[in-house]
Short mmCIF file of C-alpha atoms in Angstrom, two decimals:
data_model
loop_
_atom_site.label_atom_id
_atom_site.label_comp_id
_atom_site.label_asym_id
_atom_site.label_seq_id
_atom_site.Cartn_x
_atom_site.Cartn_y
_atom_site.Cartn_z
CA UNK A 1309 82.93 101.41 151.50
CA UNK A 1310 80.33 102.33 154.08
CA UNK A 1311 78.33 99.22 154.80
CA UNK A 1312 75.66 97.54 156.87
CA UNK A 1313 74.53 99.20 160.05
CA UNK A 1314 77.07 102.03 159.75
CA UNK A 1315 75.34 103.07 156.53
CA UNK A 1316 71.97 102.87 158.23
CA UNK A 1317 73.16 104.99 161.17
CA UNK A 1318 74.55 107.67 158.89
CA UNK A 1319 71.29 107.71 156.93
CA UNK A 1320 69.19 108.02 160.10
CA UNK A 1321 71.32 110.79 161.63
CA UNK A 1322 71.50 112.78 158.40
CA UNK A 1323 67.73 112.54 157.93
CA UNK A 1324 67.18 113.74 161.49
CA UNK A 1325 69.62 116.62 160.95
CA UNK A 1326 67.77 117.78 157.86
CA UNK A 1327 64.47 117.71 159.69
CA UNK A 1328 65.86 119.67 162.65
CA UNK A 1329 67.59 122.28 160.50
CA UNK A 1330 64.41 123.17 158.64
CA UNK A 1331 61.79 123.10 161.38
CA UNK A 1332 60.41 126.47 162.54
CA UNK A 1333 61.11 128.33 159.29
CA UNK A 1334 59.05 131.45 158.51
CA UNK A 1335 56.91 131.24 155.35
CA UNK A 1336 58.92 134.02 153.72
CA UNK A 1337 62.00 131.78 153.66
CA UNK A 1338 60.34 128.69 152.18
CA UNK A 1339 61.36 129.45 148.62
CA UNK A 1340 64.93 130.61 149.31
CA UNK A 1341 65.41 127.54 151.46
CA UNK A 1342 64.06 125.25 148.76
CA UNK A 1343 66.51 126.90 146.39
CA UNK A 1344 69.34 126.56 148.90
CA UNK A 1345 68.74 122.87 149.46
CA UNK A 1346 68.48 122.51 145.69
CA UNK A 1347 72.04 123.86 145.55
CA UNK A 1348 73.24 121.50 148.29
CA UNK A 1349 72.25 118.37 146.40
CA UNK A 1350 74.40 119.72 143.58
CA UNK A 1351 77.07 117.68 145.41
CA UNK A 1352 75.92 114.99 142.97
CA UNK A 1353 78.61 116.60 140.78
CA UNK A 1354 81.25 114.85 142.86
CA UNK A 1355 79.64 111.47 142.21
CA UNK A 1356 79.15 112.16 138.53
CA UNK A 1357 82.84 113.04 138.25
CA UNK A 1358 83.82 109.77 139.93
CA UNK A 1359 81.48 107.74 137.72
CA UNK A 1360 82.83 109.42 134.60
CA UNK A 1361 86.43 109.18 135.79
CA UNK A 1362 86.11 105.42 136.11
CA UNK A 1363 84.17 104.92 132.89
CA UNK A 1364 85.81 102.52 130.41
CA UNK A 1365 83.42 102.07 127.47
CA UNK A 1366 82.24 104.84 125.14
CA UNK A 1367 78.65 104.42 126.31
CA UNK A 1368 79.70 104.85 129.95
CA UNK A 1369 81.78 107.86 129.03
CA UNK A 1370 78.86 109.42 127.16
CA UNK A 1371 76.37 108.95 130.00
CA UNK A 1372 79.01 110.07 132.48
CA UNK A 1373 79.55 113.21 130.41
CA UNK A 1374 75.81 113.94 130.48
CA UNK A 1375 75.78 113.30 134.24
CA UNK A 1376 78.66 115.69 134.94
CA UNK A 1377 77.12 118.35 132.70
CA UNK A 1378 73.72 118.11 134.40
CA UNK A 1379 75.28 118.04 137.87
CA UNK A 1380 77.39 121.12 137.15
CA UNK A 1381 74.22 122.86 135.98
CA UNK A 1382 72.48 121.92 139.23
CA UNK A 1383 75.32 123.20 141.41
CA UNK A 1384 76.08 126.44 139.55
CA UNK A 1385 72.46 127.32 138.76
CA UNK A 1386 71.35 126.51 142.29
CA UNK A 1387 74.00 128.82 143.71
CA UNK A 1388 73.34 131.75 141.38
CA UNK A 1389 69.56 131.66 141.86
CA UNK A 1390 69.75 131.29 145.64
CA UNK A 1391 72.27 134.10 145.93
CA UNK A 1392 70.13 136.45 143.84
CA UNK A 1393 67.07 135.61 145.86
CA UNK A 1394 68.77 136.20 149.20
CA UNK A 1395 70.27 139.41 147.83
CA UNK A 1396 66.80 140.93 148.14
CA UNK A 1397 66.81 140.50 151.89
CA UNK A 1398 69.27 143.33 152.24
CA UNK A 1399 66.74 146.21 152.21
CA UNK A 1400 64.28 144.35 154.41
CA UNK A 1401 67.00 143.75 156.97
CA UNK A 1402 67.79 147.45 157.13
CA UNK A 1403 64.10 148.15 157.46
CA UNK A 1404 63.82 145.76 160.41
CA UNK A 1405 66.78 147.33 162.17
CA UNK A 1406 65.32 150.81 162.18
CA UNK B 871 92.86 114.15 152.50
CA UNK B 872 89.97 113.65 150.09
CA UNK B 873 87.87 112.19 152.88
CA UNK B 874 88.72 115.17 155.08
CA UNK B 875 87.58 117.59 152.35
CA UNK B 876 84.32 115.69 151.99
CA UNK B 877 83.81 115.83 155.73
CA UNK B 878 84.41 119.59 155.74
CA UNK B 879 81.97 119.99 152.83
CA UNK B 880 79.26 118.06 154.68
CA UNK B 881 79.70 120.21 157.79
CA UNK B 882 79.59 123.40 155.71
CA UNK B 883 76.41 122.27 153.95
CA UNK B 884 74.58 121.63 157.21
CA UNK B 885 75.74 124.88 158.80
CA UNK B 886 74.88 126.75 155.60
CA UNK B 887 71.35 125.35 155.53
CA UNK B 888 70.92 126.18 159.21
CA UNK B 889 71.92 129.79 158.55
CA UNK B 890 69.57 129.95 155.57
CA UNK B 891 66.59 129.22 157.82
CA UNK B 892 66.77 132.67 159.45
CA UNK B 893 66.35 135.93 157.50
CA UNK B 894 69.24 137.60 159.30
CA UNK B 895 71.93 135.03 158.48
CA UNK B 896 70.46 133.68 155.24
CA UNK B 897 72.92 135.43 152.95
CA UNK B 898 76.01 133.98 154.65
CA UNK B 899 74.41 130.55 154.55
CA UNK B 900 74.61 130.16 150.79
CA UNK B 901 78.23 131.34 150.81
CA UNK B 902 79.18 128.70 153.40
CA UNK B 903 77.51 125.98 151.36
CA UNK B 904 79.21 127.32 148.24
CA UNK B 905 82.65 127.02 149.84
CA UNK B 906 81.81 123.44 150.80
CA UNK B 907 80.90 122.66 147.19
CA UNK B 908 84.15 124.09 145.77
CA UNK B 909 86.25 122.19 148.33
CA UNK B 910 84.53 118.88 147.57
CA UNK B 911 84.74 119.36 143.78
CA UNK B 912 88.43 120.25 143.81
CA UNK B 913 89.23 117.30 146.09
CA UNK B 914 87.50 114.92 143.68
CA UNK B 915 90.02 115.73 140.95
CA UNK B 916 92.65 114.00 143.10
CA UNK B 917 90.77 110.70 143.41
CA UNK B 918 93.00 107.76 142.42
CA UNK B 919 92.57 105.90 139.08
CA UNK B 920 90.55 108.65 137.41
CA UNK B 921 90.49 109.13 133.65
CA UNK B 922 88.72 111.34 131.10
CA UNK B 923 89.81 114.59 132.78
CA UNK B 924 89.61 116.60 129.56
CA UNK B 925 86.04 115.62 128.81
CA UNK B 926 85.11 116.02 132.48
CA UNK B 927 86.29 119.62 132.61
CA UNK B 928 84.56 120.32 129.30
CA UNK B 929 81.27 118.93 130.73
CA UNK B 930 81.61 121.07 133.86
CA UNK B 931 82.29 124.17 131.78
CA UNK B 932 79.32 123.56 129.47
CA UNK B 933 76.81 122.68 132.21
CA UNK B 934 78.07 125.29 134.65
CA UNK B 935 78.37 127.97 131.98
CA UNK B 936 74.82 127.57 130.72
CA UNK B 937 73.45 127.52 134.26
CA UNK B 938 75.51 130.57 135.25
CA UNK B 939 74.30 132.54 132.26
CA UNK B 940 70.61 131.61 132.59
CA UNK B 941 70.66 132.00 136.37
CA UNK B 942 72.08 135.52 136.16
CA UNK B 943 69.83 136.62 133.33
CA UNK B 944 66.46 135.31 134.51
CA UNK B 945 63.86 137.75 135.83
CA UNK B 946 63.00 137.56 139.51
CA UNK B 947 59.47 136.54 138.61
CA UNK B 948 60.73 133.47 136.72
CA UNK B 949 62.79 132.10 139.62
CA UNK B 950 60.52 129.17 140.53
CA UNK B 951 60.85 127.47 137.16
CA UNK B 952 64.62 127.95 137.22
CA UNK B 953 64.76 126.19 140.58
CA UNK B 954 62.69 123.42 139.01
CA UNK B 955 64.98 122.95 136.03
CA UNK B 956 68.24 123.05 138.03
CA UNK B 957 66.75 120.58 140.46
CA UNK B 958 65.74 118.30 137.59
CA UNK B 959 69.33 118.40 136.32
CA UNK B 960 70.51 117.11 139.69
CA UNK B 961 68.00 114.25 139.50
CA UNK B 962 69.17 113.45 135.98
CA UNK B 963 72.78 113.41 137.14
CA UNK B 964 71.93 110.96 139.94
CA UNK B 965 70.19 108.73 137.39
CA UNK B 966 73.22 108.96 135.08
CA UNK B 967 75.52 107.84 137.90
CA UNK B 968 73.26 104.86 138.51
CA UNK B 969 73.26 104.01 134.80
CA UNK B 970 77.06 104.05 134.57
CA UNK B 971 77.51 102.01 137.76
CA UNK B 972 74.92 99.44 136.72
CA UNK B 973 76.48 99.08 133.27
CA UNK B 974 79.93 98.57 134.77
CA UNK B 975 78.38 95.79 136.84
CA UNK B 976 80.90 95.95 139.68
CA UNK B 977 78.57 97.03 142.47
CA UNK B 978 79.81 95.01 145.46
CA UNK B 979 76.59 93.63 146.95
CA UNK B 980 72.92 93.21 146.22
CA UNK B 981 71.83 95.76 148.83
CA UNK B 982 73.87 98.43 147.04
CA UNK B 983 72.43 97.35 143.72
CA UNK B 984 68.92 97.83 145.19
CA UNK B 985 69.88 101.36 146.25
CA UNK B 986 71.37 102.09 142.82
CA UNK B 987 68.14 101.08 141.07
CA UNK B 988 65.91 102.96 143.53
CA UNK B 989 68.07 106.07 143.19
CA UNK B 990 67.86 105.76 139.42
CA UNK B 991 64.07 105.54 139.57
CA UNK B 992 63.63 108.52 141.93
CA UNK B 993 66.23 110.60 140.10
CA UNK B 994 64.62 109.96 136.71
CA UNK B 995 61.17 110.90 138.02
CA UNK B 996 62.59 114.13 139.49
CA UNK B 997 64.31 114.85 136.16
CA UNK B 998 61.36 114.46 133.80
CA UNK B 999 58.83 115.75 136.34
CA UNK B 1000 60.82 118.93 136.91
CA UNK B 1001 61.14 119.42 133.15
CA UNK B 1002 57.34 119.35 132.85
CA UNK B 1003 57.00 121.70 135.84
CA UNK B 1004 59.43 124.08 134.12
CA UNK B 1005 57.47 123.94 130.85
CA UNK B 1006 54.23 124.68 132.67
CA UNK B 1007 55.53 127.62 134.68
CA UNK B 1008 57.37 129.04 131.68
CA UNK B 1009 54.07 129.01 129.79
CA UNK B 1010 55.29 126.50 127.19
CA UNK B 1011 52.54 124.16 128.31
CA UNK B 1012 49.27 125.83 129.17
CA UNK B 1013 46.74 123.19 130.11
CA UNK B 1014 46.75 120.50 132.74
CA UNK B 1015 46.24 117.16 131.06
CA UNK B 1016 43.59 115.10 132.75
CA UNK B 1017 41.98 112.04 131.21
CA UNK B 1018 39.80 109.21 132.50
CA UNK B 1019 41.50 106.36 134.37
CA UNK B 1020 44.67 108.44 134.50
CA UNK B 1021 45.57 107.08 137.90
CA UNK B 1022 45.33 103.51 136.63
CA UNK B 1023 47.62 104.28 133.68
CA UNK B 1024 50.12 106.04 135.96
CA UNK B 1025 50.08 103.18 138.45
CA UNK B 1026 50.60 100.78 135.57
CA UNK B 1027 53.69 102.65 134.38
CA UNK B 1028 55.07 102.83 137.92
CA UNK B 1029 54.36 99.13 138.46
CA UNK B 1030 56.15 98.14 135.25
CA UNK B 1031 59.13 100.33 136.14
CA UNK B 1032 59.33 98.75 139.60
CA UNK B 1033 59.07 95.26 138.09
CA UNK B 1034 61.91 95.95 135.67
CA UNK B 1035 63.81 97.53 138.56
CA UNK B 1036 63.42 94.30 140.56
CA UNK B 1037 64.86 92.31 137.67
CA UNK B 1038 67.78 94.74 137.43
CA UNK B 1039 68.42 94.63 141.19
CA UNK B 1040 69.11 90.93 141.17
CA UNK B 1041 70.81 90.40 137.82
CA UNK B 1042 74.60 90.02 137.67
CA UNK B 1043 75.24 92.21 134.67
CA UNK B 1044 72.29 94.49 134.19
CA UNK B 1045 72.52 96.45 131.02
CA UNK B 1046 71.45 96.89 127.46
CA UNK B 1047 67.82 96.80 126.51
CA UNK B 1048 66.31 96.16 129.96
CA UNK B 1049 68.19 99.06 131.50
CA UNK B 1050 67.15 101.35 128.67
CA UNK B 1051 63.50 100.33 129.04
CA UNK B 1052 63.66 100.84 132.81
CA UNK B 1053 64.87 104.42 132.45
CA UNK B 1054 62.31 105.10 129.74
CA UNK B 1055 59.46 103.97 132.03
CA UNK B 1056 60.81 105.93 134.99
CA UNK B 1057 61.03 109.09 132.90
CA UNK B 1058 57.53 108.50 131.53
CA UNK B 1059 56.17 108.18 135.05
CA UNK B 1060 57.67 111.54 136.03
CA UNK B 1061 55.97 113.16 133.04
CA UNK B 1062 52.60 111.52 133.69
CA UNK B 1063 52.70 112.32 137.38
CA UNK B 1064 53.28 116.04 136.75
CA UNK B 1065 50.92 116.60 133.80
CA UNK B 1066 47.66 116.83 135.78
CA UNK B 1067 49.10 119.15 138.44
CA UNK B 1068 48.70 122.86 137.97
CA UNK B 1069 47.88 126.20 139.45
CA UNK B 1070 48.97 127.14 142.91
CA UNK B 1071 50.11 123.56 143.56
CA UNK B 1072 53.22 123.97 141.43
CA UNK B 1073 55.62 125.20 144.15
CA UNK B 1074 54.65 122.21 146.28
CA UNK B 1075 55.46 119.74 143.53
CA UNK B 1076 58.77 121.47 142.78
CA UNK B 1077 59.64 121.18 146.45
CA UNK B 1078 58.70 117.49 146.39
CA UNK B 1079 60.98 116.82 143.42
CA UNK B 1080 63.71 118.69 145.28
CA UNK B 1081 63.37 116.19 148.12
CA UNK B 1082 63.35 113.35 145.54
CA UNK B 1083 66.62 114.49 144.03
CA UNK B 1084 68.15 114.75 147.48
CA UNK B 1085 67.16 111.18 148.24
CA UNK B 1086 68.42 109.92 144.88
CA UNK B 1087 71.77 111.65 145.46
CA UNK B 1088 71.96 110.08 148.92
CA UNK B 1089 71.27 106.58 147.51
CA UNK B 1090 73.89 106.94 144.78
CA UNK B 1091 76.25 108.19 147.50
CA UNK B 1092 75.93 104.81 149.20
CA UNK B 1093 76.63 103.03 145.90
CA UNK B 1094 79.81 105.05 145.34
CA UNK B 1095 80.78 104.98 149.03
CA UNK B 1096 80.87 108.77 149.02
CA UNK B 1097 80.12 110.22 152.46
CA UNK B 1098 79.60 113.81 151.28
CA UNK B 1099 76.88 112.69 148.86
CA UNK B 1100 75.22 110.46 151.45
CA UNK B 1101 75.02 113.19 154.07
CA UNK B 1102 74.16 116.14 151.80
CA UNK B 1103 71.63 114.08 149.83
CA UNK B 1104 69.89 112.65 152.88
CA UNK B 1105 69.79 116.01 154.66
CA UNK B 1106 68.15 117.59 151.61
CA UNK B 1107 65.83 114.61 151.24
CA UNK B 1108 64.42 114.99 154.74
CA UNK B 1109 64.55 118.80 154.82
CA UNK B 1110 62.83 118.89 151.43
CA UNK B 1111 60.10 116.52 152.59
CA UNK B 1112 59.40 118.68 155.64
CA UNK B 1113 59.45 121.83 153.50
CA UNK B 1114 56.98 120.25 151.09
CA UNK B 1115 54.63 119.46 153.96
CA UNK B 1116 54.94 122.99 155.34
CA UNK B 1117 54.06 124.45 151.95
CA UNK B 1118 51.09 122.16 151.48
CA UNK B 1119 49.93 123.07 154.97
CA UNK B 1120 50.21 126.80 154.20
CA UNK B 1121 47.65 126.15 151.45
CA UNK B 1122 45.50 123.95 153.66
CA UNK B 1123 45.95 120.96 151.35
CA UNK B 1124 47.40 117.56 152.04
CA UNK B 1125 50.21 116.25 149.89
CA UNK B 1126 48.03 113.42 148.63
CA UNK B 1127 45.42 115.95 147.60
CA UNK B 1128 47.99 117.92 145.63
CA UNK B 1129 49.34 114.83 143.89
CA UNK B 1130 46.16 113.01 143.00
CA UNK B 1131 43.30 115.48 142.77
CA UNK B 1132 43.95 116.57 139.17
CA UNK B 1133 43.77 120.33 139.48
CA UNK B 1134 41.91 122.74 137.25
CA UNK B 1135 40.03 120.89 134.55
CA UNK B 1136 38.78 123.66 132.26
CA UNK B 1137 35.48 121.93 131.58
CA UNK B 1138 34.49 122.01 135.25
CA UNK B 1139 35.39 125.70 135.47
CA UNK B 1140 33.36 126.57 132.40
CA UNK B 1141 30.31 124.77 133.74
CA UNK B 1142 29.98 127.18 136.62
CA UNK B 1143 30.12 130.36 134.57
CA UNK B 1144 29.32 133.31 136.84
CA UNK B 1145 26.37 135.62 136.26
CA UNK B 1146 26.48 139.37 135.83
CA UNK B 1147 29.08 141.43 134.06
CA UNK B 1148 32.38 143.06 134.82
CA UNK B 1149 32.07 146.78 135.52
CA UNK B 1150 34.90 149.11 134.64
CA UNK B 1151 36.05 152.13 136.62
CA UNK B 1152 38.28 155.05 135.64
CA UNK B 1153 41.52 155.84 137.47
CA UNK B 1154 39.98 159.16 138.58
CA UNK B 1155 37.01 157.51 140.27
CA UNK B 1156 39.17 154.80 141.81
CA UNK B 1157 41.57 157.42 143.20
CA UNK B 1158 38.67 159.38 144.69
CA UNK B 1159 37.22 156.27 146.33
CA UNK B 1160 40.51 155.50 148.03
CA UNK B 1161 41.48 159.05 148.96
CA UNK B 1162 38.23 159.55 150.89
CA UNK B 1163 38.20 156.12 152.49
CA UNK B 1164 39.02 155.41 156.11
CA UNK B 1165 40.68 152.12 155.48
CA UNK B 1166 42.24 150.59 152.36
CA UNK B 1167 43.65 147.08 152.16
CA UNK B 1168 46.02 146.39 149.27
CA UNK B 1169 46.23 142.81 148.00
CA UNK B 1170 49.23 142.26 145.70
CA UNK B 1171 49.62 139.26 143.39
CA UNK B 1172 51.66 137.95 140.52
CA UNK B 1173 50.54 140.84 138.28
CA UNK B 1174 52.31 143.30 140.54
CA UNK B 1175 55.49 141.22 140.34
CA UNK B 1176 55.38 141.02 136.54
CA UNK B 1177 54.85 144.77 136.18
CA UNK B 1178 57.54 145.51 138.82
CA UNK B 1179 54.94 147.83 140.34
CA UNK B 1180 55.88 147.42 144.02
CA UNK B 1181 57.66 150.80 144.26
CA UNK B 1182 54.74 152.70 142.71
CA UNK B 1183 52.24 150.83 144.87
CA UNK B 1184 54.13 151.78 148.02
CA UNK B 1185 54.31 155.40 146.82
CA UNK B 1186 50.53 155.34 146.39
CA UNK B 1187 50.08 153.87 149.86
CA UNK B 1188 52.29 156.57 151.43
CA UNK B 1189 50.31 159.24 149.62
CA UNK B 1190 47.03 157.85 150.95
CA UNK B 1191 48.46 157.69 154.47
CA UNK B 1192 49.37 161.37 154.31
CA UNK B 1193 45.69 162.03 153.73
CA UNK B 1194 44.84 160.07 156.87
CA UNK B 1195 43.77 156.83 155.22
CA UNK B 1196 44.72 153.67 157.06
CA UNK B 1197 46.56 151.42 154.56
CA UNK B 1198 47.44 147.78 155.09
CA UNK B 1199 48.92 145.12 152.84
CA UNK B 1200 47.38 141.65 152.84
CA UNK B 1201 49.45 138.74 151.61
CA UNK B 1202 48.18 135.30 150.77
CA UNK B 1203 50.64 132.50 151.58
CA UNK B 1204 50.89 131.47 147.93
CA UNK B 1205 50.37 134.85 146.24
CA UNK B 1206 52.67 135.06 143.24
CA UNK B 1207 54.40 131.95 142.06
CA UNK B 1208 56.14 130.99 145.28
CA UNK B 1209 55.55 131.34 149.01
CA UNK B 1210 57.02 134.57 150.32
CA UNK B 1211 57.19 136.06 146.81
CA UNK B 1212 55.18 139.18 147.72
CA UNK B 1213 56.91 139.71 151.07
CA UNK B 1214 60.23 139.82 149.29
CA UNK B 1215 59.03 142.31 146.64
CA UNK B 1216 57.35 144.64 149.16
CA UNK B 1217 60.42 144.52 151.38
CA UNK B 1218 62.48 145.49 148.34
CA UNK B 1219 60.22 148.52 147.80
CA UNK B 1220 60.72 149.55 151.44
CA UNK B 1221 57.30 148.69 152.89
CA UNK B 1222 57.75 148.32 156.68
CA UNK B 1223 56.99 144.93 158.18
CA UNK B 1224 54.22 146.27 160.43
CA UNK B 1225 52.10 147.18 157.40
CA UNK B 1226 52.22 143.69 155.91
CA UNK B 1227 49.75 141.13 157.20
CA UNK B 1228 49.27 137.41 156.69
CA UNK B 1229 45.94 136.00 155.62
CA UNK B 1230 44.96 134.81 159.10
CA UNK B 1231 45.70 138.19 160.64
CA UNK B 1232 43.83 140.33 158.16
CA UNK B 1233 40.82 138.33 156.96
CA UNK B 1234 38.65 139.58 159.84
CA UNK B 1235 39.36 143.19 158.83
CA UNK B 1236 37.98 143.12 155.29
CA UNK B 1237 34.36 143.86 156.32
CA UNK B 1238 35.59 147.13 157.90
CA UNK B 1239 37.63 148.14 154.86
CA UNK B 1240 36.15 150.76 152.55
CA UNK B 1241 38.27 149.67 149.62
CA UNK B 1242 40.16 146.47 148.88
CA UNK B 1243 42.64 147.18 146.10
CA UNK B 1244 43.56 143.92 144.34
CA UNK B 1245 46.67 144.34 142.20
CA UNK B 1246 47.28 141.45 139.83
CA UNK B 1247 46.00 138.75 142.19
CA UNK B 1248 43.35 136.34 141.00
CA UNK B 1249 42.97 132.79 142.31
CA UNK B 1250 43.85 133.75 145.90
CA UNK B 1251 40.87 136.14 146.07
CA UNK B 1252 38.33 133.97 144.23
CA UNK B 1253 35.30 133.53 146.51
CA UNK B 1254 34.44 130.32 144.63
CA UNK B 1255 37.04 128.66 146.86
CA UNK B 1256 34.68 129.29 149.77
CA UNK B 1257 31.28 128.86 148.15
CA UNK B 1258 31.41 126.59 145.11
CA UNK B 1259 32.07 122.90 145.86
CA UNK B 1260 32.43 122.24 142.11
CA UNK B 1261 35.30 124.68 141.74
CA UNK B 1262 38.75 123.10 141.41
CA UNK B 1263 40.08 125.46 144.08
CA UNK B 1264 37.23 124.75 146.51
CA UNK B 1265 38.55 124.50 150.06
CA UNK B 1266 41.68 126.57 149.49
CA UNK B 1267 41.80 129.38 152.05
CA UNK B 1268 41.49 132.78 150.37
CA UNK B 1269 41.64 136.45 151.26
CA UNK B 1270 38.04 137.58 151.84
CA UNK B 1271 38.28 140.74 149.72
CA UNK B 1272 34.68 140.28 148.54
CA UNK B 1273 33.57 141.26 152.05
CA UNK B 1274 35.05 144.75 151.73
CA UNK B 1275 32.62 147.56 150.97
CA UNK B 1276 34.25 148.23 147.60
CA UNK B 1277 36.69 146.16 145.60
CA UNK B 1278 38.93 147.61 142.90
CA UNK B 1279 40.67 145.01 140.78
CA UNK B 1280 43.72 146.11 138.80
CA UNK B 1281 44.21 143.65 135.97
CA UNK B 1282 46.09 143.59 132.69
CA UNK B 1283 43.29 142.08 130.60
CA UNK B 1284 40.08 140.16 130.82
CA UNK B 1285 41.84 136.78 130.85
CA UNK B 1286 41.71 134.17 133.56
CA UNK B 1287 44.16 133.47 136.36
CA UNK B 1288 47.01 131.01 136.35
CA UNK B 1289 44.70 128.13 137.20
CA UNK B 1290 42.44 128.97 134.24
CA UNK B 1291 39.35 129.40 136.41
CA UNK B 1292 36.79 132.18 136.02
CA UNK B 1293 36.86 134.49 139.06
CA UNK B 1294 33.45 135.25 140.58
CA UNK B 1295 34.87 138.22 142.43
CA UNK B 1296 35.07 140.21 139.19
CA UNK B 1297 31.32 139.90 138.65
CA UNK B 1298 30.18 141.03 142.10
CA UNK B 1299 28.11 144.20 142.54
CA UNK B 1300 30.72 145.90 144.73
CA UNK B 1301 33.61 145.12 142.37
CA UNK B 1302 35.03 147.54 139.80
CA UNK B 1303 37.67 146.61 137.25
CA UNK B 1304 40.61 148.88 136.43
CA UNK B 1305 42.39 147.51 133.36
CA UNK B 1306 46.03 148.12 132.57
CA UNK B 1307 49.61 147.30 133.47
CA UNK B 1308 49.92 147.46 137.27
CA UNK B 1309 52.84 149.89 137.22
CA UNK B 1310 51.07 152.29 134.85
CA UNK B 1311 47.79 152.08 136.76
CA UNK B 1312 49.58 152.79 140.04
CA UNK B 1313 51.28 155.81 138.46
CA UNK B 1314 47.90 157.06 137.19
CA UNK B 1315 46.35 156.62 140.62
CA UNK B 1316 49.21 158.54 142.23
CA UNK B 1317 48.72 161.42 139.79
CA UNK B 1318 44.97 161.48 140.40
CA UNK B 1319 45.29 161.41 144.20
CA UNK B 1320 47.78 164.29 144.05
CA UNK B 1321 45.29 166.38 142.07
CA UNK B 1322 42.47 165.93 144.57
#
């Protein structure tokens, strides 16, 4: 378990990292980046799997099942959409290199 | 070993996001993050004391399969609502984790229980709010619902949810009816909060819910003691918040304004009905006007995206340039349904970067332009935003196409824009309407210019 001030430090550093990573982004990348970060929080899948894996009653199992299903949708959908969107940057990159 | 995989996943996520913030490396970025996700998911199967593997794999296959299919099939123009719905699913999953953990009642300390409840609240709001955003963008829900004392009602729902949340935070075995009611209220608040928001504000609210989900995932990560969730969730939470602010700033609106101003009441729009009438023009006349102009500025919008007309439009522009006409493209920060939408489409068609201009760069040039060709854009060129304090979009920066000597508006029909507001531009003396599908109109114009 990650507790007390350690938890707080991790939270603070991660928040700072996110802020730094995104700053100075051109407008054109706002949407792909939103989509990309949407994919990254698909990591909730891992937590949903753990919650479901430790479920003991039927109700817990049912909600866990819903959670895993939704989380998998977030992760897979987020990836597919982001990839398709970034795919379109191929021609523009060639154009810029000319 | 599991911890090491999670650590690797967290590193890959951060590096992936970093790469995604530059156009050159963006495509590798998503692959890096994807590898991180696969590593973390596979490692989780080897957690000790896990059960229900069969059902778990079934759930992954169902959820992942549906998302894969819809994500591959969806048109490029419908991307924003897909982001919304996938994001909402993540929020729902975070809320589901909280529900299971609270029902089990073995959360070690009160501070973690507080985080579990807060994560549940934020995740639920992101879930139902994103669902409404999806319905609105998909056209399943047309109007923005605004009613008197809406803010009071919304605050009341939020207050009740928080109150119930407080009870849950400090009870030993939260569960049953109270828990159910808590989730119901949280979901209701997400719906109520999103209903009045519409128009060009939608991408901002989707981005906000994205940050919400990130935060909820981070909180549930603390509850489960899962470092990968804590780091990835918190990073997205803060990155998403910053991104939301950047988007709001690109539209010259504050976040509070977006959330609480209640955009686009149809009654207010109807009250300020513009005078005059819309005047039509034939493709032949329009082609002549442009071919003999010195300077033409093309303003693309959502209509061009829907008609997939970007290639034809660029062909037309090249043709005009051969005749010595100076052609420029002007792009509003929120043209289309998402920021950068038009840049991406024009880049796809092969329009060089040095012909594409942002609003700030080009607005001063409209008075010198002989023709402003508006292709499927509406709200972002509505002069009411500058002149009419009663208009719901008043104060939003727009492209000043009305200052050009002539304006040609290519439009599918006589309907209103996405925000449902009447556009005064269409009724101006120097404006001519050219009705039809953008791709077909562009093809007609090309044919006419060639014949001249």
